[in-house]
Amino acid sequence: MAGKEWFGSFVQRHNLSIRKPEATSLQRATAFNKFNVGLFFEKLKSLYEKYSFDPGCVYNMDETAITTVQVPSKVVSHRGEKHVGRIVSAERGELVTMALAVSATGNMGGPIGCVGTANSSGWMTRAHFPDFLKHFKNHSGANNDRPVLLILDNHDSHLDIDGINNGIALLTIPPHTSHRLQPLDCTALHSLWAV
């Protein structure tokens, strides 16, 4: 039977490392496939061919939940210490959802601003998405003469027909693939929670 030393040598010899796997649901693992990804990029290509978007007219929208009470990071303490604490704003906080859109050039293309709406659940709903789109349209300068592309996940709150505005082409990411295809999910928002 191979022992720890053999395994350690094997790992070193083949330039391998032991890593903690990312928890991935079966839905995500099966949905992120060549067909779904290919279909998404075909739709993206057809929108580019139809509208000839320049980089400043391509936006990615995503949401993230932020709690008003942050989880403290680890600290060093004496071995055997029973009560190690860190001051936070409260023991139980409120859930706040932040929805943001960023252009391919890294800015909103207009004056900086934000708008707030409220919901008892803390999550975006179909009632709030049209408010987001109206605000987005004002800041992106979207219109029929200068359309913009908004890439977003296909959460049901984003699929309300009343929320569609002239000048905004909506492209949704295939279900259960945002962990790999959603630019904000893979970069800025992922980094927000990595600290």
mmCIF file with all atom_site columns, C-alpha atoms in Angstrom:
data_model
loop_
_atom_site.group_PDB
_atom_site.id
_atom_site.type_symbol
_atom_site.label_atom_id
_atom_site.label_alt_id
_atom_site.label_comp_id
_atom_site.label_asym_id
_atom_site.label_entity_id
_atom_site.label_seq_id
_atom_site.pdbx_PDB_ins_code
_atom_site.Cartn_x
_atom_site.Cartn_y
_atom_site.Cartn_z
_atom_site.occupancy
_atom_site.B_iso_or_equiv
_atom_site.pdbx_formal_charge
_atom_site.auth_seq_id
_atom_site.auth_comp_id
_atom_site.auth_asym_id
_atom_site.auth_atom_id
_atom_site.pdbx_PDB_model_num
ATOM 1   C CA . MET A 1 1   ? 0.000   0.000  0.000   1.00 0.00 ? 1   MET A CA 1
ATOM 2   C CA . ALA A 1 2   ? 1.331   3.411  -0.939  1.00 0.00 ? 2   ALA A CA 1
ATOM 3   C CA . GLY A 1 3   ? 2.144   5.665  2.010   1.00 0.00 ? 3   GLY A CA 1
ATOM 4   C CA . LYS A 1 4   ? 2.239   9.413  2.610   1.00 0.00 ? 4   LYS A CA 1
ATOM 5   C CA . GLU A 1 5   ? 5.840   9.656  1.427   1.00 0.00 ? 5   GLU A CA 1
ATOM 6   C CA . TRP A 1 6   ? 5.025   7.959  -1.893  1.00 0.00 ? 6   TRP A CA 1
ATOM 7   C CA . PHE A 1 7   ? 2.051   10.271 -2.427  1.00 0.00 ? 7   PHE A CA 1
ATOM 8   C CA . GLY A 1 8   ? 4.122   13.350 -1.569  1.00 0.00 ? 8   GLY A CA 1
ATOM 9   C CA . SER A 1 9   ? 6.835   12.281 -4.025  1.00 0.00 ? 9   SER A CA 1
ATOM 10  C CA . PHE A 1 10  ? 4.218   11.546 -6.707  1.00 0.00 ? 10  PHE A CA 1
ATOM 11  C CA . VAL A 1 11  ? 2.676   15.015 -6.300  1.00 0.00 ? 11  VAL A CA 1
ATOM 12  C CA . GLN A 1 12  ? 6.098   16.670 -6.447  1.00 0.00 ? 12  GLN A CA 1
ATOM 13  C CA . ARG A 1 13  ? 7.321   14.563 -9.380  1.00 0.00 ? 13  ARG A CA 1
ATOM 14  C CA . HIS A 1 14  ? 4.282   15.430 -11.527 1.00 0.00 ? 14  HIS A CA 1
ATOM 15  C CA . ASN A 1 15  ? 4.062   19.097 -10.475 1.00 0.00 ? 15  ASN A CA 1
ATOM 16  C CA . LEU A 1 16  ? 0.646   18.603 -8.856  1.00 0.00 ? 16  LEU A CA 1
ATOM 17  C CA . SER A 1 17  ? -0.956  20.372 -5.920  1.00 0.00 ? 17  SER A CA 1
ATOM 18  C CA . ILE A 1 18  ? -3.696  19.506 -3.483  1.00 0.00 ? 18  ILE A CA 1
ATOM 19  C CA . ARG A 1 19  ? -6.492  22.050 -3.716  1.00 0.00 ? 19  ARG A CA 1
ATOM 20  C CA . LYS A 1 20  ? -9.878  22.547 -2.138  1.00 0.00 ? 20  LYS A CA 1
ATOM 21  C CA . PRO A 1 21  ? -12.477 22.100 -4.922  1.00 0.00 ? 21  PRO A CA 1
ATOM 22  C CA . GLU A 1 22  ? -15.030 24.807 -5.617  1.00 0.00 ? 22  GLU A CA 1
ATOM 23  C CA . ALA A 1 23  ? -18.517 23.628 -4.651  1.00 0.00 ? 23  ALA A CA 1
ATOM 24  C CA . THR A 1 24  ? -20.393 23.275 -7.951  1.00 0.00 ? 24  THR A CA 1
ATOM 25  C CA . SER A 1 25  ? -23.995 22.110 -8.184  1.00 0.00 ? 25  SER A CA 1
ATOM 26  C CA . LEU A 1 26  ? -24.945 19.389 -10.646 1.00 0.00 ? 26  LEU A CA 1
ATOM 27  C CA . GLN A 1 27  ? -27.034 21.976 -12.534 1.00 0.00 ? 27  GLN A CA 1
ATOM 28  C CA . ARG A 1 28  ? -24.010 24.245 -13.018 1.00 0.00 ? 28  ARG A CA 1
ATOM 29  C CA . ALA A 1 29  ? -21.719 21.351 -13.925 1.00 0.00 ? 29  ALA A CA 1
ATOM 30  C CA . THR A 1 30  ? -24.076 20.033 -16.611 1.00 0.00 ? 30  THR A CA 1
ATOM 31  C CA . ALA A 1 31  ? -25.299 23.414 -17.961 1.00 0.00 ? 31  ALA A CA 1
ATOM 32  C CA . PHE A 1 32  ? -21.810 24.738 -18.673 1.00 0.00 ? 32  PHE A CA 1
ATOM 33  C CA . ASN A 1 33  ? -21.248 22.761 -21.850 1.00 0.00 ? 33  ASN A CA 1
ATOM 34  C CA . LYS A 1 34  ? -20.103 23.344 -25.428 1.00 0.00 ? 34  LYS A CA 1
ATOM 35  C CA . PHE A 1 35  ? -23.642 23.583 -26.835 1.00 0.00 ? 35  PHE A CA 1
ATOM 36  C CA . ASN A 1 36  ? -24.943 26.177 -24.331 1.00 0.00 ? 36  ASN A CA 1
ATOM 37  C CA . VAL A 1 37  ? -21.794 28.280 -24.453 1.00 0.00 ? 37  VAL A CA 1
ATOM 38  C CA . GLY A 1 38  ? -21.701 28.087 -28.268 1.00 0.00 ? 38  GLY A CA 1
ATOM 39  C CA . LEU A 1 39  ? -25.340 29.170 -28.505 1.00 0.00 ? 39  LEU A CA 1
ATOM 40  C CA . PHE A 1 40  ? -24.665 32.160 -26.245 1.00 0.00 ? 40  PHE A CA 1
ATOM 41  C CA . PHE A 1 41  ? -21.726 33.307 -28.398 1.00 0.00 ? 41  PHE A CA 1
ATOM 42  C CA . GLU A 1 42  ? -23.744 32.813 -31.612 1.00 0.00 ? 42  GLU A CA 1
ATOM 43  C CA . LYS A 1 43  ? -26.436 35.147 -30.215 1.00 0.00 ? 43  LYS A CA 1
ATOM 44  C CA . LEU A 1 44  ? -23.745 37.623 -29.133 1.00 0.00 ? 44  LEU A CA 1
ATOM 45  C CA . LYS A 1 45  ? -22.214 37.543 -32.604 1.00 0.00 ? 45  LYS A CA 1
ATOM 46  C CA . SER A 1 46  ? -25.583 38.126 -34.294 1.00 0.00 ? 46  SER A CA 1
ATOM 47  C CA . LEU A 1 47  ? -26.250 41.153 -32.048 1.00 0.00 ? 47  LEU A CA 1
ATOM 48  C CA . TYR A 1 48  ? -22.819 42.594 -32.892 1.00 0.00 ? 48  TYR A CA 1
ATOM 49  C CA . GLU A 1 49  ? -23.506 42.084 -36.604 1.00 0.00 ? 49  GLU A CA 1
ATOM 50  C CA . LYS A 1 50  ? -26.939 43.730 -36.324 1.00 0.00 ? 50  LYS A CA 1
ATOM 51  C CA . TYR A 1 51  ? -25.950 46.772 -34.216 1.00 0.00 ? 51  TYR A CA 1
ATOM 52  C CA . SER A 1 52  ? -22.145 47.170 -34.627 1.00 0.00 ? 52  SER A CA 1
ATOM 53  C CA . PHE A 1 53  ? -21.636 48.003 -30.946 1.00 0.00 ? 53  PHE A CA 1
ATOM 54  C CA . ASP A 1 54  ? -18.456 49.833 -30.027 1.00 0.00 ? 54  ASP A CA 1
ATOM 55  C CA . PRO A 1 55  ? -16.812 48.843 -26.680 1.00 0.00 ? 55  PRO A CA 1
ATOM 56  C CA . GLY A 1 56  ? -18.432 51.760 -24.843 1.00 0.00 ? 56  GLY A CA 1
ATOM 57  C CA . CYS A 1 57  ? -21.877 50.436 -25.776 1.00 0.00 ? 57  CYS A CA 1
ATOM 58  C CA . VAL A 1 58  ? -21.470 46.974 -24.240 1.00 0.00 ? 58  VAL A CA 1
ATOM 59  C CA . TYR A 1 59  ? -22.442 46.559 -20.595 1.00 0.00 ? 59  TYR A CA 1
ATOM 60  C CA . ASN A 1 60  ? -22.561 43.721 -18.133 1.00 0.00 ? 60  ASN A CA 1
ATOM 61  C CA . MET A 1 61  ? -25.114 43.796 -15.299 1.00 0.00 ? 61  MET A CA 1
ATOM 62  C CA . ASP A 1 62  ? -25.063 41.679 -12.169 1.00 0.00 ? 62  ASP A CA 1
ATOM 63  C CA . GLU A 1 63  ? -26.347 41.754 -8.623  1.00 0.00 ? 63  GLU A CA 1
ATOM 64  C CA . THR A 1 64  ? -24.812 40.715 -5.357  1.00 0.00 ? 64  THR A CA 1
ATOM 65  C CA . ALA A 1 65  ? -26.123 40.510 -1.835  1.00 0.00 ? 65  ALA A CA 1
ATOM 66  C CA . ILE A 1 66  ? -24.319 42.550 0.769   1.00 0.00 ? 66  ILE A CA 1
ATOM 67  C CA . THR A 1 67  ? -25.086 42.172 4.429   1.00 0.00 ? 67  THR A CA 1
ATOM 68  C CA . THR A 1 68  ? -24.771 45.110 6.762   1.00 0.00 ? 68  THR A CA 1
ATOM 69  C CA . VAL A 1 69  ? -22.867 42.880 9.206   1.00 0.00 ? 69  VAL A CA 1
ATOM 70  C CA . GLN A 1 70  ? -19.596 41.567 7.837   1.00 0.00 ? 70  GLN A CA 1
ATOM 71  C CA . VAL A 1 71  ? -18.114 38.240 8.902   1.00 0.00 ? 71  VAL A CA 1
ATOM 72  C CA . PRO A 1 72  ? -14.842 38.886 10.758  1.00 0.00 ? 72  PRO A CA 1
ATOM 73  C CA . SER A 1 73  ? -11.655 37.356 9.375   1.00 0.00 ? 73  SER A CA 1
ATOM 74  C CA . LYS A 1 74  ? -9.475  35.002 11.370  1.00 0.00 ? 74  LYS A CA 1
ATOM 75  C CA . VAL A 1 75  ? -7.230  36.394 14.103  1.00 0.00 ? 75  VAL A CA 1
ATOM 76  C CA . VAL A 1 76  ? -4.264  35.043 16.026  1.00 0.00 ? 76  VAL A CA 1
ATOM 77  C CA . SER A 1 77  ? -4.913  34.307 19.704  1.00 0.00 ? 77  SER A CA 1
ATOM 78  C CA . HIS A 1 78  ? -3.385  32.331 22.539  1.00 0.00 ? 78  HIS A CA 1
ATOM 79  C CA . ARG A 1 79  ? -3.882  28.581 22.354  1.00 0.00 ? 79  ARG A CA 1
ATOM 80  C CA . GLY A 1 80  ? -6.812  27.508 24.547  1.00 0.00 ? 80  GLY A CA 1
ATOM 81  C CA . GLU A 1 81  ? -8.430  30.984 24.581  1.00 0.00 ? 81  GLU A CA 1
ATOM 82  C CA . LYS A 1 82  ? -12.191 30.374 24.838  1.00 0.00 ? 82  LYS A CA 1
ATOM 83  C CA . HIS A 1 83  ? -13.666 33.759 23.901  1.00 0.00 ? 83  HIS A CA 1
ATOM 84  C CA . VAL A 1 84  ? -12.144 35.473 20.897  1.00 0.00 ? 84  VAL A CA 1
ATOM 85  C CA . GLY A 1 85  ? -14.291 38.282 19.520  1.00 0.00 ? 85  GLY A CA 1
ATOM 86  C CA . ARG A 1 86  ? -14.175 41.130 17.072  1.00 0.00 ? 86  ARG A CA 1
ATOM 87  C CA . ILE A 1 87  ? -16.395 44.208 17.059  1.00 0.00 ? 87  ILE A CA 1
ATOM 88  C CA . VAL A 1 88  ? -18.975 44.368 14.251  1.00 0.00 ? 88  VAL A CA 1
ATOM 89  C CA . SER A 1 89  ? -21.877 46.751 13.696  1.00 0.00 ? 89  SER A CA 1
ATOM 90  C CA . ALA A 1 90  ? -24.503 44.274 14.944  1.00 0.00 ? 90  ALA A CA 1
ATOM 91  C CA . GLU A 1 91  ? -25.048 40.562 15.402  1.00 0.00 ? 91  GLU A CA 1
ATOM 92  C CA . ARG A 1 92  ? -27.830 40.395 12.815  1.00 0.00 ? 92  ARG A CA 1
ATOM 93  C CA . GLY A 1 93  ? -27.959 42.724 9.872   1.00 0.00 ? 93  GLY A CA 1
ATOM 94  C CA . GLU A 1 94  ? -30.010 43.537 6.835   1.00 0.00 ? 94  GLU A CA 1
ATOM 95  C CA . LEU A 1 95  ? -29.547 42.111 3.362   1.00 0.00 ? 95  LEU A CA 1
ATOM 96  C CA . VAL A 1 96  ? -28.931 44.731 0.681   1.00 0.00 ? 96  VAL A CA 1
ATOM 97  C CA . THR A 1 97  ? -28.781 43.812 -2.995  1.00 0.00 ? 97  THR A CA 1
ATOM 98  C CA . MET A 1 98  ? -26.489 45.858 -5.176  1.00 0.00 ? 98  MET A CA 1
ATOM 99  C CA . ALA A 1 99  ? -27.184 45.792 -8.920  1.00 0.00 ? 99  ALA A CA 1
ATOM 100 C CA . LEU A 1 100 ? -24.597 47.378 -11.139 1.00 0.00 ? 100 LEU A CA 1
ATOM 101 C CA . ALA A 1 101 ? -23.749 47.674 -14.807 1.00 0.00 ? 101 ALA A CA 1
ATOM 102 C CA . VAL A 1 102 ? -20.251 48.235 -16.103 1.00 0.00 ? 102 VAL A CA 1
ATOM 103 C CA . SER A 1 103 ? -19.253 48.928 -19.697 1.00 0.00 ? 103 SER A CA 1
ATOM 104 C CA . ALA A 1 104 ? -16.550 47.091 -21.568 1.00 0.00 ? 104 ALA A CA 1
ATOM 105 C CA . THR A 1 105 ? -14.489 50.276 -21.256 1.00 0.00 ? 105 THR A CA 1
ATOM 106 C CA . GLY A 1 106 ? -14.905 50.247 -17.478 1.00 0.00 ? 106 GLY A CA 1
ATOM 107 C CA . ASN A 1 107 ? -17.256 53.185 -16.986 1.00 0.00 ? 107 ASN A CA 1
ATOM 108 C CA . MET A 1 108 ? -20.941 53.988 -17.160 1.00 0.00 ? 108 MET A CA 1
ATOM 109 C CA . GLY A 1 109 ? -20.428 56.408 -20.048 1.00 0.00 ? 109 GLY A CA 1
ATOM 110 C CA . GLY A 1 110 ? -22.359 59.198 -18.367 1.00 0.00 ? 110 GLY A CA 1
ATOM 111 C CA . PRO A 1 111 ? -22.701 61.029 -15.079 1.00 0.00 ? 111 PRO A CA 1
ATOM 112 C CA . ILE A 1 112 ? -22.112 58.931 -12.003 1.00 0.00 ? 112 ILE A CA 1
ATOM 113 C CA . GLY A 1 113 ? -25.226 58.209 -10.007 1.00 0.00 ? 113 GLY A CA 1
ATOM 114 C CA . CYS A 1 114 ? -27.268 55.612 -8.253  1.00 0.00 ? 114 CYS A CA 1
ATOM 115 C CA . VAL A 1 115 ? -30.881 54.910 -7.475  1.00 0.00 ? 115 VAL A CA 1
ATOM 116 C CA . GLY A 1 116 ? -32.373 52.929 -4.645  1.00 0.00 ? 116 GLY A CA 1
ATOM 117 C CA . THR A 1 117 ? -35.524 50.884 -4.284  1.00 0.00 ? 117 THR A CA 1
ATOM 118 C CA . ALA A 1 118 ? -36.636 48.669 -1.421  1.00 0.00 ? 118 ALA A CA 1
ATOM 119 C CA . ASN A 1 119 ? -38.174 45.256 -1.004  1.00 0.00 ? 119 ASN A CA 1
ATOM 120 C CA . SER A 1 120 ? -38.775 43.286 2.186   1.00 0.00 ? 120 SER A CA 1
ATOM 121 C CA . SER A 1 121 ? -36.786 40.283 0.878   1.00 0.00 ? 121 SER A CA 1
ATOM 122 C CA . GLY A 1 122 ? -33.718 42.357 0.012   1.00 0.00 ? 122 GLY A CA 1
ATOM 123 C CA . TRP A 1 123 ? -33.588 40.872 -3.517  1.00 0.00 ? 123 TRP A CA 1
ATOM 124 C CA . MET A 1 124 ? -34.425 42.455 -6.872  1.00 0.00 ? 124 MET A CA 1
ATOM 125 C CA . THR A 1 125 ? -37.923 41.700 -8.121  1.00 0.00 ? 125 THR A CA 1
ATOM 126 C CA . ARG A 1 126 ? -39.778 42.236 -11.383 1.00 0.00 ? 126 ARG A CA 1
ATOM 127 C CA . ALA A 1 127 ? -41.153 45.452 -9.935  1.00 0.00 ? 127 ALA A CA 1
ATOM 128 C CA . HIS A 1 128 ? -37.615 46.846 -9.489  1.00 0.00 ? 128 HIS A CA 1
ATOM 129 C CA . PHE A 1 129 ? -35.975 45.801 -12.752 1.00 0.00 ? 129 PHE A CA 1
ATOM 130 C CA . PRO A 1 130 ? -37.783 48.448 -14.875 1.00 0.00 ? 130 PRO A CA 1
ATOM 131 C CA . ASP A 1 131 ? -36.484 51.075 -12.400 1.00 0.00 ? 131 ASP A CA 1
ATOM 132 C CA . PHE A 1 132 ? -32.963 49.745 -12.933 1.00 0.00 ? 132 PHE A CA 1
ATOM 133 C CA . LEU A 1 133 ? -33.403 49.822 -16.736 1.00 0.00 ? 133 LEU A CA 1
ATOM 134 C CA . LYS A 1 134 ? -34.730 53.380 -16.683 1.00 0.00 ? 134 LYS A CA 1
ATOM 135 C CA . HIS A 1 135 ? -31.741 54.511 -14.628 1.00 0.00 ? 135 HIS A CA 1
ATOM 136 C CA . PHE A 1 136 ? -29.382 52.500 -16.847 1.00 0.00 ? 136 PHE A CA 1
ATOM 137 C CA . LYS A 1 137 ? -30.844 54.035 -20.014 1.00 0.00 ? 137 LYS A CA 1
ATOM 138 C CA . ASN A 1 138 ? -30.397 57.556 -18.634 1.00 0.00 ? 138 ASN A CA 1
ATOM 139 C CA . HIS A 1 139 ? -26.731 56.943 -17.776 1.00 0.00 ? 139 HIS A CA 1
ATOM 140 C CA . SER A 1 140 ? -25.720 54.841 -20.781 1.00 0.00 ? 140 SER A CA 1
ATOM 141 C CA . GLY A 1 141 ? -27.281 57.167 -23.342 1.00 0.00 ? 141 GLY A CA 1
ATOM 142 C CA . ALA A 1 142 ? -29.079 54.251 -25.000 1.00 0.00 ? 142 ALA A CA 1
ATOM 143 C CA . ASN A 1 143 ? -31.458 55.184 -27.802 1.00 0.00 ? 143 ASN A CA 1
ATOM 144 C CA . ASN A 1 144 ? -32.560 53.854 -31.192 1.00 0.00 ? 144 ASN A CA 1
ATOM 145 C CA . ASP A 1 145 ? -29.748 55.742 -32.961 1.00 0.00 ? 145 ASP A CA 1
ATOM 146 C CA . ARG A 1 146 ? -27.086 54.509 -30.509 1.00 0.00 ? 146 ARG A CA 1
ATOM 147 C CA . PRO A 1 147 ? -28.238 51.168 -29.075 1.00 0.00 ? 147 PRO A CA 1
ATOM 148 C CA . VAL A 1 148 ? -26.366 49.517 -26.217 1.00 0.00 ? 148 VAL A CA 1
ATOM 149 C CA . LEU A 1 149 ? -25.974 45.867 -25.328 1.00 0.00 ? 149 LEU A CA 1
ATOM 150 C CA . LEU A 1 150 ? -26.753 44.758 -21.768 1.00 0.00 ? 150 LEU A CA 1
ATOM 151 C CA . ILE A 1 151 ? -25.545 41.263 -20.884 1.00 0.00 ? 151 ILE A CA 1
ATOM 152 C CA . LEU A 1 152 ? -27.134 39.838 -17.742 1.00 0.00 ? 152 LEU A CA 1
ATOM 153 C CA . ASP A 1 153 ? -28.150 36.588 -16.107 1.00 0.00 ? 153 ASP A CA 1
ATOM 154 C CA . ASN A 1 154 ? -31.593 35.194 -16.830 1.00 0.00 ? 154 ASN A CA 1
ATOM 155 C CA . HIS A 1 155 ? -33.058 35.557 -13.358 1.00 0.00 ? 155 HIS A CA 1
ATOM 156 C CA . ASP A 1 156 ? -36.845 35.769 -13.671 1.00 0.00 ? 156 ASP A CA 1
ATOM 157 C CA . SER A 1 157 ? -36.844 39.306 -12.251 1.00 0.00 ? 157 SER A CA 1
ATOM 158 C CA . HIS A 1 158 ? -34.955 40.424 -15.403 1.00 0.00 ? 158 HIS A CA 1
ATOM 159 C CA . LEU A 1 159 ? -37.439 38.918 -17.832 1.00 0.00 ? 159 LEU A CA 1
ATOM 160 C CA . ASP A 1 160 ? -40.356 41.299 -17.429 1.00 0.00 ? 160 ASP A CA 1
ATOM 161 C CA . ILE A 1 161 ? -41.676 42.565 -20.777 1.00 0.00 ? 161 ILE A CA 1
ATOM 162 C CA . ASP A 1 162 ? -42.599 45.914 -19.170 1.00 0.00 ? 162 ASP A CA 1
ATOM 163 C CA . GLY A 1 163 ? -38.907 46.497 -18.463 1.00 0.00 ? 163 GLY A CA 1
ATOM 164 C CA . ILE A 1 164 ? -37.748 46.481 -22.073 1.00 0.00 ? 164 ILE A CA 1
ATOM 165 C CA . ASN A 1 165 ? -36.679 49.927 -23.263 1.00 0.00 ? 165 ASN A CA 1
ATOM 166 C CA . ASN A 1 166 ? -35.952 51.127 -26.783 1.00 0.00 ? 166 ASN A CA 1
ATOM 167 C CA . GLY A 1 167 ? -32.259 51.292 -27.478 1.00 0.00 ? 167 GLY A CA 1
ATOM 168 C CA . ILE A 1 168 ? -31.269 48.480 -25.081 1.00 0.00 ? 168 ILE A CA 1
ATOM 169 C CA . ALA A 1 169 ? -30.525 45.049 -26.529 1.00 0.00 ? 169 ALA A CA 1
ATOM 170 C CA . LEU A 1 170 ? -30.758 42.453 -23.750 1.00 0.00 ? 170 LEU A CA 1
ATOM 171 C CA . LEU A 1 171 ? -28.710 39.253 -23.956 1.00 0.00 ? 171 LEU A CA 1
ATOM 172 C CA . THR A 1 172 ? -29.093 36.740 -21.159 1.00 0.00 ? 172 THR A CA 1
ATOM 173 C CA . ILE A 1 173 ? -26.477 34.247 -20.106 1.00 0.00 ? 173 ILE A CA 1
ATOM 174 C CA . PRO A 1 174 ? -27.649 30.607 -20.269 1.00 0.00 ? 174 PRO A CA 1
ATOM 175 C CA . PRO A 1 175 ? -29.138 29.277 -17.001 1.00 0.00 ? 175 PRO A CA 1
ATOM 176 C CA . HIS A 1 176 ? -26.625 28.001 -14.440 1.00 0.00 ? 176 HIS A CA 1
ATOM 177 C CA . THR A 1 177 ? -23.565 29.284 -16.327 1.00 0.00 ? 177 THR A CA 1
ATOM 178 C CA . SER A 1 178 ? -23.030 32.701 -14.731 1.00 0.00 ? 178 SER A CA 1
ATOM 179 C CA . HIS A 1 179 ? -20.205 31.302 -12.570 1.00 0.00 ? 179 HIS A CA 1
ATOM 180 C CA . ARG A 1 180 ? -18.144 31.044 -15.782 1.00 0.00 ? 180 ARG A CA 1
ATOM 181 C CA . LEU A 1 181 ? -19.774 33.418 -18.323 1.00 0.00 ? 181 LEU A CA 1
ATOM 182 C CA . GLN A 1 182 ? -20.840 36.417 -16.207 1.00 0.00 ? 182 GLN A CA 1
ATOM 183 C CA . PRO A 1 183 ? -17.881 38.856 -16.365 1.00 0.00 ? 183 PRO A CA 1
ATOM 184 C CA . LEU A 1 184 ? -18.824 40.716 -13.157 1.00 0.00 ? 184 LEU A CA 1
ATOM 185 C CA . ASP A 1 185 ? -19.388 37.420 -11.327 1.00 0.00 ? 185 ASP A CA 1
ATOM 186 C CA . CYS A 1 186 ? -15.946 36.155 -12.350 1.00 0.00 ? 186 CYS A CA 1
ATOM 187 C CA . THR A 1 187 ? -14.057 39.400 -11.598 1.00 0.00 ? 187 THR A CA 1
ATOM 188 C CA . ALA A 1 188 ? -15.264 42.365 -9.581  1.00 0.00 ? 188 ALA A CA 1
ATOM 189 C CA . LEU A 1 189 ? -17.987 40.730 -7.492  1.00 0.00 ? 189 LEU A CA 1
ATOM 190 C CA . HIS A 1 190 ? -15.909 37.575 -6.962  1.00 0.00 ? 190 HIS A CA 1
ATOM 191 C CA . SER A 1 191 ? -13.094 39.788 -5.666  1.00 0.00 ? 191 SER A CA 1
ATOM 192 C CA . LEU A 1 192 ? -15.537 41.609 -3.373  1.00 0.00 ? 192 LEU A CA 1
ATOM 193 C CA . TRP A 1 193 ? -16.200 38.384 -1.483  1.00 0.00 ? 193 TRP A CA 1
ATOM 194 C CA . ALA A 1 194 ? -12.612 37.094 -1.630  1.00 0.00 ? 194 ALA A CA 1
ATOM 195 C CA . VAL A 1 195 ? -11.418 39.648 0.958   1.00 0.00 ? 195 VAL A CA 1
#
